[in-house]
Structure formats: structure tokens, C-alpha cells
PDB file of C-alpha atoms in Angstrom:
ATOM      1  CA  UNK A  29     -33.212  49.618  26.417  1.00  0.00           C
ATOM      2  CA  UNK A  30     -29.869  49.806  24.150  1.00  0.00           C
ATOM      3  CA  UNK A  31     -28.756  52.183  26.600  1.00  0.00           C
ATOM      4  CA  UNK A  32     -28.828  49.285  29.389  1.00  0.00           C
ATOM      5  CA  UNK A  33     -27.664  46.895  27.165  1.00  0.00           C
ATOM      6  CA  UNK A  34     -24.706  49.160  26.031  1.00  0.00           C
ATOM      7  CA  UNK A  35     -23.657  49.658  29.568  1.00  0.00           C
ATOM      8  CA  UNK A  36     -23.956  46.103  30.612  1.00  0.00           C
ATOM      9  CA  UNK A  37     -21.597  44.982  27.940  1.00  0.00           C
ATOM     10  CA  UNK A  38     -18.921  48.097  29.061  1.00  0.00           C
ATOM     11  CA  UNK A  39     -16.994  47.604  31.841  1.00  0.00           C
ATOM     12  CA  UNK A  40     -15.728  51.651  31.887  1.00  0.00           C
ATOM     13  CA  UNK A  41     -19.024  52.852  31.943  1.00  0.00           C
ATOM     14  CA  UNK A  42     -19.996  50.432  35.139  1.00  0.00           C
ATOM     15  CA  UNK A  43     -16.445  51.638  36.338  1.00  0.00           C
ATOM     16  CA  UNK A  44     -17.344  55.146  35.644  1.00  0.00           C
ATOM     17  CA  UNK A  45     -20.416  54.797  37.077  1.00  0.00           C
ATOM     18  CA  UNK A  46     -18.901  53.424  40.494  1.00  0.00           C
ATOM     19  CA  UNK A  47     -16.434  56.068  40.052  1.00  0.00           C
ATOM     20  CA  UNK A  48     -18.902  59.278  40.662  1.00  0.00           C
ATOM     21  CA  UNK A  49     -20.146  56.736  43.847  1.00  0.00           C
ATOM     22  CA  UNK A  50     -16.323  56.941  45.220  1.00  0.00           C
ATOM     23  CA  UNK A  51     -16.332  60.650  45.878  1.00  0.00           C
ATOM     24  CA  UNK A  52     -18.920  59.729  48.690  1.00  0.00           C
ATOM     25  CA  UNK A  53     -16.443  57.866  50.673  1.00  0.00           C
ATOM     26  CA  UNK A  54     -13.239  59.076  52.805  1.00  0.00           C
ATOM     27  CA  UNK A  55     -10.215  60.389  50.101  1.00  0.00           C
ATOM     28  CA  UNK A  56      -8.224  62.185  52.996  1.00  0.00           C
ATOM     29  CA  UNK A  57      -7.393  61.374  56.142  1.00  0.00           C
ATOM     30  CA  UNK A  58      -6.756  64.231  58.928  1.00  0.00           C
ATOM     31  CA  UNK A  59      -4.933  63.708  62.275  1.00  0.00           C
ATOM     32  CA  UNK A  60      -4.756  66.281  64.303  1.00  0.00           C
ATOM     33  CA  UNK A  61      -2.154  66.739  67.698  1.00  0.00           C
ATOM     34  CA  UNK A  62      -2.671  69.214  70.220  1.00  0.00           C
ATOM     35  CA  UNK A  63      -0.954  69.420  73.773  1.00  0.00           C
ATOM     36  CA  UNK A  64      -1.703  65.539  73.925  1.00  0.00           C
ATOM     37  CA  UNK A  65      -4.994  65.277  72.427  1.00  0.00           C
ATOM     38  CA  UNK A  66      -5.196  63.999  68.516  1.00  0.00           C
ATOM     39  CA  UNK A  67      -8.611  64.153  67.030  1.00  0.00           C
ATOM     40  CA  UNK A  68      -9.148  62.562  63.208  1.00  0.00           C
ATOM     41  CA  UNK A  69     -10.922  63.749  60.394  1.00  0.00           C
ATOM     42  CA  UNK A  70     -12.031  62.665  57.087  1.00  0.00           C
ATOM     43  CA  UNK A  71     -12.455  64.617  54.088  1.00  0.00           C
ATOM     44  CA  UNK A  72     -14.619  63.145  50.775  1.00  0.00           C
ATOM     45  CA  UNK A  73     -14.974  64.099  47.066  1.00  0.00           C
ATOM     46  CA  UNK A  74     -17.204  66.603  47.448  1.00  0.00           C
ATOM     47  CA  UNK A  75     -15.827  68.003  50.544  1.00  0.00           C
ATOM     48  CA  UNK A  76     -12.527  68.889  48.642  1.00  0.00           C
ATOM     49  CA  UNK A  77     -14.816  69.936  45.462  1.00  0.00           C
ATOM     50  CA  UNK A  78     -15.151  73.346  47.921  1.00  0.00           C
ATOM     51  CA  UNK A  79     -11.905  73.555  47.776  1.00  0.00           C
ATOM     52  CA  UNK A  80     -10.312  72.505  44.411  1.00  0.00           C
ATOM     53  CA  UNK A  81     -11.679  73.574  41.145  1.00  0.00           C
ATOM     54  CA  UNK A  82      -9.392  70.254  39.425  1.00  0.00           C
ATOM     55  CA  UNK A  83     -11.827  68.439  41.768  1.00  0.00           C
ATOM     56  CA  UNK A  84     -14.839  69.441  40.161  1.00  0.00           C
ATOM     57  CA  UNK A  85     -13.256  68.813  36.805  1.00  0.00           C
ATOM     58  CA  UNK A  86     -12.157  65.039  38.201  1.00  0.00           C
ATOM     59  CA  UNK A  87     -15.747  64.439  38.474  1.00  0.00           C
ATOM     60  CA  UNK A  88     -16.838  65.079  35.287  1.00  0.00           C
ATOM     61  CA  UNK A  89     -14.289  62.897  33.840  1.00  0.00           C
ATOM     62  CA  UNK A  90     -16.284  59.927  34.586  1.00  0.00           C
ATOM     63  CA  UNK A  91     -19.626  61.735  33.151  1.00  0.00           C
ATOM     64  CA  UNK A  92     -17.775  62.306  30.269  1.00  0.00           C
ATOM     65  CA  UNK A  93     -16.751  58.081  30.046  1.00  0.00           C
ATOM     66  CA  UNK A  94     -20.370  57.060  30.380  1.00  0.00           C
ATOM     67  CA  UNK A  95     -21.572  59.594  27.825  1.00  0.00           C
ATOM     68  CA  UNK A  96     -18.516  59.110  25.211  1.00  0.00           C
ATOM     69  CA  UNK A  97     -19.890  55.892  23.254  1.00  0.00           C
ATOM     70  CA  UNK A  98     -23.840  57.613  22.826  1.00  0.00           C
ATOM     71  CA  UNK A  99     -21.528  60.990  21.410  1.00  0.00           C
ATOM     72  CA  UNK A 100     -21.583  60.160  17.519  1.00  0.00           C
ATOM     73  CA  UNK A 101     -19.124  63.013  16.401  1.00  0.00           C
ATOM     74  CA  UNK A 102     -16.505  61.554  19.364  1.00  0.00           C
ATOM     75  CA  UNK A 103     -17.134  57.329  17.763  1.00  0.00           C
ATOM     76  CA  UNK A 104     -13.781  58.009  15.594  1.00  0.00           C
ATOM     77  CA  UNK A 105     -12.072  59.253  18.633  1.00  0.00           C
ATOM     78  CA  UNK A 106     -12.889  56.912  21.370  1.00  0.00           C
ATOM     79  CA  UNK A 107      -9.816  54.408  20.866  1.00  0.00           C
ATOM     80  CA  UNK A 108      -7.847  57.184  22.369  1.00  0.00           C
ATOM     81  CA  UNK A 109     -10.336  59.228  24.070  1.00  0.00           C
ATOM     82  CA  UNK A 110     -10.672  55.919  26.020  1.00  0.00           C
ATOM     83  CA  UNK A 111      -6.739  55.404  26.795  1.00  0.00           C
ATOM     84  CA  UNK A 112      -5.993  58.914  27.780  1.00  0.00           C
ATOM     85  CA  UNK A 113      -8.873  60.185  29.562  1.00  0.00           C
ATOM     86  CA  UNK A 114      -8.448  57.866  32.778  1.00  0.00           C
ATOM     87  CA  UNK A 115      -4.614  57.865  32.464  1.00  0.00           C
ATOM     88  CA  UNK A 116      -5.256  62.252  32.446  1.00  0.00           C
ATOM     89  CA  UNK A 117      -7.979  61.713  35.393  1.00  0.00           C
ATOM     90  CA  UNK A 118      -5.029  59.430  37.022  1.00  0.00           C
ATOM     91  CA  UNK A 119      -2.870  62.366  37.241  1.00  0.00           C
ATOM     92  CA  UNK A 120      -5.257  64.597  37.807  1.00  0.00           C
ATOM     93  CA  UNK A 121      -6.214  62.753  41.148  1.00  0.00           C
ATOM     94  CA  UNK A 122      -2.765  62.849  42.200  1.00  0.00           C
ATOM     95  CA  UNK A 123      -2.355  66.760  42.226  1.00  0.00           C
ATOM     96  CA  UNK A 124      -5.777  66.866  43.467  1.00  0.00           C
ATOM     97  CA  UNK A 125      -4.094  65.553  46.816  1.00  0.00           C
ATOM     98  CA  UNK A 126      -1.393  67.509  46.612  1.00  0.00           C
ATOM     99  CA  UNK A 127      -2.644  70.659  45.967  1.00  0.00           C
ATOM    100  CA  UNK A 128      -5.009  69.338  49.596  1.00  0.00           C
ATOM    101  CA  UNK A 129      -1.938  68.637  51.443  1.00  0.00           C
ATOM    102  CA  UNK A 130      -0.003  71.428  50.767  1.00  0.00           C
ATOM    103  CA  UNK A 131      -3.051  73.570  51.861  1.00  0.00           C
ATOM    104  CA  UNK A 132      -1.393  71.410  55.761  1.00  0.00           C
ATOM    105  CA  UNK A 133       1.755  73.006  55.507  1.00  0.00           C
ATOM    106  CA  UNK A 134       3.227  70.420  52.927  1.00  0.00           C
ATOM    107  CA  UNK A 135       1.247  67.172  53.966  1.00  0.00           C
ATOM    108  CA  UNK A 136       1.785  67.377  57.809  1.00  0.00           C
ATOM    109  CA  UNK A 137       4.277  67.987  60.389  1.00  0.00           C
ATOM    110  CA  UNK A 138       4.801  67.316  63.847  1.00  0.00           C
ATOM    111  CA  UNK A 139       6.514  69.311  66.681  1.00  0.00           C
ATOM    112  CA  UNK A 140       6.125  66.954  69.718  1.00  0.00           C
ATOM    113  CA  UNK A 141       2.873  68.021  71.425  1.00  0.00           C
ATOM    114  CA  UNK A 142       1.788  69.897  68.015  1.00  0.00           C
ATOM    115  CA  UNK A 143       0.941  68.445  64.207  1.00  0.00           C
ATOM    116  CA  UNK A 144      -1.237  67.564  61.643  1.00  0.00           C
ATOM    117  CA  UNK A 145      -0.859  64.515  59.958  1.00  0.00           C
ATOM    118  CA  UNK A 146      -2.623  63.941  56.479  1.00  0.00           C
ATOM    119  CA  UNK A 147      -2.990  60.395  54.476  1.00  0.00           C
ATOM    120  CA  UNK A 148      -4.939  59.536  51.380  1.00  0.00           C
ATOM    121  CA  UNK A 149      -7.747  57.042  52.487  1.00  0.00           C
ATOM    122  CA  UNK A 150      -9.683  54.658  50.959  1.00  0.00           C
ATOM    123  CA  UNK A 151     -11.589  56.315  48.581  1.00  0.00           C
ATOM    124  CA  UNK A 152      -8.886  57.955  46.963  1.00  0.00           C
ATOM    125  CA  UNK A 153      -7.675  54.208  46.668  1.00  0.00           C
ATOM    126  CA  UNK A 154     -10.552  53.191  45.271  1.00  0.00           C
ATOM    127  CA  UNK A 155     -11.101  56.169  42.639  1.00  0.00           C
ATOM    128  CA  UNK A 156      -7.373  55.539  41.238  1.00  0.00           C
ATOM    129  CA  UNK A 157      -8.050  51.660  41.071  1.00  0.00           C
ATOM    130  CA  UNK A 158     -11.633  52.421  39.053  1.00  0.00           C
ATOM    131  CA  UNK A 159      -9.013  54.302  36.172  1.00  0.00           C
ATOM    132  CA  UNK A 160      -6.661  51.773  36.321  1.00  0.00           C
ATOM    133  CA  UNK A 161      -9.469  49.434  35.082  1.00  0.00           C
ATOM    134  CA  UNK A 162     -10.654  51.445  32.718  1.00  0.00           C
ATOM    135  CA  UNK A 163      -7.068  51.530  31.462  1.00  0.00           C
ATOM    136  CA  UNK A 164      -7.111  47.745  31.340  1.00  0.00           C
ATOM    137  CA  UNK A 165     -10.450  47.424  29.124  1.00  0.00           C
ATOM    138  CA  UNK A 166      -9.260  49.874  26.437  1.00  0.00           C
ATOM    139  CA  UNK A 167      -5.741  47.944  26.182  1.00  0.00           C
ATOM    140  CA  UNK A 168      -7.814  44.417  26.394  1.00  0.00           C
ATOM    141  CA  UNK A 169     -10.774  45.402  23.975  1.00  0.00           C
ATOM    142  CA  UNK A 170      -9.702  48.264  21.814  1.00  0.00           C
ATOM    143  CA  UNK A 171      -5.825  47.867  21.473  1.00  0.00           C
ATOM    144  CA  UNK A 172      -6.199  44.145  21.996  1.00  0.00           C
ATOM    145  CA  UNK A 173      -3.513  43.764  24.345  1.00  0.00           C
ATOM    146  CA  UNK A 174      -3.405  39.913  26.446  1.00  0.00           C
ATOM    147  CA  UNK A 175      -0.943  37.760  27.292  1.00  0.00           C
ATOM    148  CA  UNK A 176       0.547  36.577  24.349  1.00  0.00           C
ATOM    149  CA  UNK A 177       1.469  39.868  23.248  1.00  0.00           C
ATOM    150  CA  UNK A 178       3.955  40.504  25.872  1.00  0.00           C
ATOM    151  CA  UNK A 179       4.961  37.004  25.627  1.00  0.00           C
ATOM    152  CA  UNK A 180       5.703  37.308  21.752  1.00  0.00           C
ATOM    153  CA  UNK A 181       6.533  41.157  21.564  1.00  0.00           C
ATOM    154  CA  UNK A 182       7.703  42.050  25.095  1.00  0.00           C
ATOM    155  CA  UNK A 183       6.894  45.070  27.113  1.00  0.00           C
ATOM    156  CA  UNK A 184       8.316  47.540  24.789  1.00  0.00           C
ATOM    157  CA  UNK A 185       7.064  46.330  21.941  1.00  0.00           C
ATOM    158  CA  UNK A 186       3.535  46.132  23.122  1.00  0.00           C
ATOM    159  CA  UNK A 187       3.943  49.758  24.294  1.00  0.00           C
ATOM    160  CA  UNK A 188       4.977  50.474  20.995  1.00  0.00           C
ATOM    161  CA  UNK A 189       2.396  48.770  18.875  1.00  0.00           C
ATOM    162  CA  UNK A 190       0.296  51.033  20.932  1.00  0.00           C
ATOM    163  CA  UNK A 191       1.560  53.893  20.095  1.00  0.00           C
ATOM    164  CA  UNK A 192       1.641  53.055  16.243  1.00  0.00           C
ATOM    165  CA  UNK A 193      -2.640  52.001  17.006  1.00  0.00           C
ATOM    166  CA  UNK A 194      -2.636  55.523  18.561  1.00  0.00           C
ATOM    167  CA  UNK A 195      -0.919  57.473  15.920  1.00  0.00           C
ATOM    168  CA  UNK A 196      -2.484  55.366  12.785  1.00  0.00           C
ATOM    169  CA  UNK A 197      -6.026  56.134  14.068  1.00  0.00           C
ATOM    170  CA  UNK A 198      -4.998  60.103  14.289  1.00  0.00           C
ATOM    171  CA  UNK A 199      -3.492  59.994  11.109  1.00  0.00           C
ATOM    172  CA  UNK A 200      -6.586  58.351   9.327  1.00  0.00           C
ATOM    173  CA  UNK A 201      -8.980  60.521  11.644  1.00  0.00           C
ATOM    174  CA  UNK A 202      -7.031  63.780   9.589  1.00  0.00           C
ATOM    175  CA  UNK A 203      -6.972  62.064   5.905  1.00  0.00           C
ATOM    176  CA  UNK A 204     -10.414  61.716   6.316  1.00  0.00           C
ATOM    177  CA  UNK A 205     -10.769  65.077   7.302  1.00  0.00           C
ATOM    178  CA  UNK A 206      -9.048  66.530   4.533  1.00  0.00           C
ATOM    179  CA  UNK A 207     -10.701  64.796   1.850  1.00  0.00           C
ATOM    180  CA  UNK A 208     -14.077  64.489   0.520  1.00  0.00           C
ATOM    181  CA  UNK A 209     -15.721  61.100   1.397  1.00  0.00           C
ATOM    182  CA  UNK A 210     -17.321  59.345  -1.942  1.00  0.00           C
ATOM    183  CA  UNK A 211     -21.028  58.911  -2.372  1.00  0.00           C
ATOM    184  CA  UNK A 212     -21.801  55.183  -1.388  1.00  0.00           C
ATOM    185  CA  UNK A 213     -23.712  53.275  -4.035  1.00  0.00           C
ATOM    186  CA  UNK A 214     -26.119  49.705  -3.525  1.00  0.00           C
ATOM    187  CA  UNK A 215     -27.394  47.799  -6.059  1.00  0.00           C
ATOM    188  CA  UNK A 216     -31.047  47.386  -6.607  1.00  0.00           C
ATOM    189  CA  UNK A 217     -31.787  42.985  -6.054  1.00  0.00           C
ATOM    190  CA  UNK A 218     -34.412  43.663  -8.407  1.00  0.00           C
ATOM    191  CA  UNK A 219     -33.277  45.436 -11.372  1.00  0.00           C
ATOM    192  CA  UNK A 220     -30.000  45.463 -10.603  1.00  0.00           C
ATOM    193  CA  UNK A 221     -30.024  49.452 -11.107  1.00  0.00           C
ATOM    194  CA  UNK A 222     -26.896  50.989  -9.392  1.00  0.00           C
ATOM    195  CA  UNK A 223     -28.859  53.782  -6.256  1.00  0.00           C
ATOM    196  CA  UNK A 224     -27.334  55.884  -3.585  1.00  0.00           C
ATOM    197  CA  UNK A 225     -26.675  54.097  -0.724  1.00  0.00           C
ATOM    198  CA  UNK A 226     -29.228  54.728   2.015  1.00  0.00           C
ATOM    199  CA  UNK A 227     -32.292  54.671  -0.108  1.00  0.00           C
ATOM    200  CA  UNK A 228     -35.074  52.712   1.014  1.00  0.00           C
ATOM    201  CA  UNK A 229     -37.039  51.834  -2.330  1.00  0.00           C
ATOM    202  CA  UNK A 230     -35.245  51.607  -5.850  1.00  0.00           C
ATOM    203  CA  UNK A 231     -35.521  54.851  -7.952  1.00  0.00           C
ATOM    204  CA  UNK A 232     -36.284  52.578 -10.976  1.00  0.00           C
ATOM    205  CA  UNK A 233     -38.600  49.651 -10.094  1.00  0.00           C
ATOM    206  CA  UNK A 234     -39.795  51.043  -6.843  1.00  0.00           C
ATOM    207  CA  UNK A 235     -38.653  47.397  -5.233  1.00  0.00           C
ATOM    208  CA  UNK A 236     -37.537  48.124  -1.188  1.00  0.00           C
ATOM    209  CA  UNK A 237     -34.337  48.063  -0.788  1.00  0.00           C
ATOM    210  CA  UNK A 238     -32.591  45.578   1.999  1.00  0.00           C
ATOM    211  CA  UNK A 239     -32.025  46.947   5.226  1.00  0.00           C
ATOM    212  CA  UNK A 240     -28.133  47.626   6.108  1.00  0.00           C
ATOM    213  CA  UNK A 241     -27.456  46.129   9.616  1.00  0.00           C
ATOM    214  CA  UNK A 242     -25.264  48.198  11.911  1.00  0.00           C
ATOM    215  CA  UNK A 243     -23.458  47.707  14.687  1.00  0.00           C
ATOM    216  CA  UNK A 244     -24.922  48.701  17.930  1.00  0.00           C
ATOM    217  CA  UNK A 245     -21.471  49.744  19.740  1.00  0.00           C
ATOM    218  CA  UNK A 246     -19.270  51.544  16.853  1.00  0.00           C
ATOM    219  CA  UNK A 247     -21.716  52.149  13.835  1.00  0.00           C
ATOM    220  CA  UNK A 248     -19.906  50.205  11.369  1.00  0.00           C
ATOM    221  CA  UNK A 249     -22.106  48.235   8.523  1.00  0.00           C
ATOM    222  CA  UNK A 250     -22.350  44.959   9.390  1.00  0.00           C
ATOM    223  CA  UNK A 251     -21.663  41.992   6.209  1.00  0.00           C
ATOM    224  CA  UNK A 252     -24.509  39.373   5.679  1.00  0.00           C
ATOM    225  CA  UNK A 253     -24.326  36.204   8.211  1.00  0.00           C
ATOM    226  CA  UNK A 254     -21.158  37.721  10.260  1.00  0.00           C
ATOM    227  CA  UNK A 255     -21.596  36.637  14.465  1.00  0.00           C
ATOM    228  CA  UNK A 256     -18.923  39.626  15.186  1.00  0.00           C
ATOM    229  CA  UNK A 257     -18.637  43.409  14.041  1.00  0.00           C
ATOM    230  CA  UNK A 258     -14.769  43.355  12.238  1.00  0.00           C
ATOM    231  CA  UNK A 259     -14.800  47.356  13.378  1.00  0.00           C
ATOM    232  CA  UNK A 260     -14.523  46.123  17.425  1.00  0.00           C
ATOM    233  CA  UNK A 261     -15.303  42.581  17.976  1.00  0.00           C
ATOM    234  CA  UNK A 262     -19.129  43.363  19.801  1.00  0.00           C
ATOM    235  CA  UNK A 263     -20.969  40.127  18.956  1.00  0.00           C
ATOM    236  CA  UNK A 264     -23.787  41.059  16.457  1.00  0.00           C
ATOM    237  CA  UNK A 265     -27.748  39.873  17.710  1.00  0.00           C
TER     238      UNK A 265
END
């Protein structure tokens, strides 16, 4: 059940989701001219999976999407996990259809009564809008990114308060890394006793300790009576 409530509250992972459903539908186009007859194919996702190993690693880009928020040794990654993974898979989609067209001689010719003609259809389309909105959630709900930001800071410096997000989180990701973290402590409402944090009845009285509320999107310990998590603005229930 938190599952389904997790991914009804994501946009990316209902984007991801519709994402895997794109490579069912038309991402090339084929038109073929021979001696006055043309006959046109189509080509899907999976059909160009035969062909293209980057394919098959385009699809599990959006697996990857819908599994990142349930991965707990990723949570302090997904800021930027989330920002570059669909601008990567962007790219990625591109040379997929150029590595296809090339396979046509360099995306088509024609010589009068002879040619092949190839154009990216709709599903390609589709599949590059789905990581364009992905794109747009992380800059709206991680980086906080809306309107008034590029009225106040402008394009650049929204692109660069970005980048600073980007870089601070790395560089706090590695201090934490490098140094030990300290042993949480609670205080027993009882006795007032001073406890590790995490244990459930007081190691002097025996009283039960109060239960720490978490969030249910990025872990972070919750503070009596808030209505939103101040780690990434999910509304607490």
C-alpha cells in the first residue's frame, strides 16, 4: 500500500512507468522506393532492442526511476540521480536513432526511382517528451525551480543555483563519508535519563520510549505537530 501511495504522489515514476509502455508504439519510420513502388514500415522499442545494445540499456533507465526512491543506500543521491538520469536517457535516445539510421546509409537517400527514407515517429516523440517531464518535476520539487525564480534570478542564475544545489549535495554526500557520524541520544520523558537514540524502552525506568515519526518519501525524522517534512516538502499524514 505505501508503494501505491508513493507512486501516486510521483509524477517520474507514473512517467517512467508510461515510459517502458512507449517502446510498444512506432519510434522509426521506414519508406521504402523501388522502380515506382514505396512501401512503409515501422520499427518499435523492442524491434530496435535486436539491434542496439544502448536500446536495451534505454529501457532500463526507466526501471531504474521507478525503483530509485524504494533504494535506501541511493535516498542521499536521488536529487541528482533524478536530474541526470533522464537528461543521460535524453541523449541516449538520440544516438539510439542515429546509430538506426546510419545502419540506412546515413538516414536515407534517394536516387529517383530508388531510396529509403527514415523519420523518427511518434513514439520516439513521446519517449523524449516522458524525460523532459521528468526533468521538469526534479527542477519543480527537488531544486524548487518556478516562476519567480527566473523572474528574480534570470535564466543563468537559476542554472547556476542549480549547479551550486548539485555540487553542495556532492560535497556533503563526501564529508559525510569521510567522517564518523555521532551516536544520536533521546531523553527518557520519564526519568529524564539521557539513552541511545532508537531504543524503544528506557534502560533506567523501563518507561517506552515515544515513537520517532519519519517521513514516508526521504526518511528524514519528522518534529512534533509539523504538516510538511523540511527534508522535501511531502505533506506528513
Amino acid at each position: 500500500m505505501e508503494y501505491l501511495n508513493k507512486f501516486k504522489k510521483e509524477p517520474r515514476l507514473i512517467l517512467a512507468a508510461l515510459n517502458i509502455l512507449f517502446f510498444l508504439f512506432p519510434w522509426v519510420s521506414v519508406k521504402v522506393k523501388v522502380f515506382g513502388f514505396s512501401e512503409k514500415a515501422t520499427g518499435n522499442g523492442f524491434n530496435l532492442m535486436s539491434d542496439s545494445f544502448p536500446m536495451f540499456l534505454l529501457l532500463l533507465i526507466p526501471a531504474f526511476i521507478i525503483a530509485l526512491p524504494f533504494i535506501p543506500a541511493l535516498k542521499k543521491y536521488i536529487k541528482m540521480l533524478n536530474l541526470v538520469v533522464p537528461l543521460a536517457a535524453i541523449i541516449l535516445t538520440f544516438i539510439i536513432y542515429s546509430i538506426a539510421t546510419n545502419s540506412y546509409n546515413g538516414g536515407g537517400f534517394d536516387l529517383g526511382d530508388l531510396g529509403i527514407k527514415i523519420h523518427r515517429s511518434w513514439g520516439f516523440w513521446l519517449t523524449i517528451l516522458s524525460y523532459l517531464g521528468m526533468l521538469v518535476s526534479t527542477l519543480i520539487f527537488d531544486y524548487k525551480v518556478n516562476k519567480q525564480s527566473f523572474t528574480g534570478n534570470g535564466i543563468k542564475g537559476v542554472f547556476s543555483d542549480i549547479a551550486n544545489q548539485v555540487s553542495g549535495s556532492s560535497s556533503e554526500t563526501a564529508a559525510g563519508a569521510s567522517q564518523p557520524k555521532a551516536s544520536k541520544t533521546v531523553v527518557c520523558p520519564a526519568c529524564n535519563e539521557t539513552i541511545p537514540g532508537g531504543t524503544k524502552f528506557c534502560l533506567k525506568c523501563g518507561a517506552p520510549m515515544p515513537e520517532v515519526k519519519k517521513c514516508v518519501n526521504c526518511g528524514k525524522e519528522l518534529a512534533e505537530g509539523v504538516s510538511f517534512c523540511a527534508g522535501c516538502g511531502t505533506k506528513v499524514e
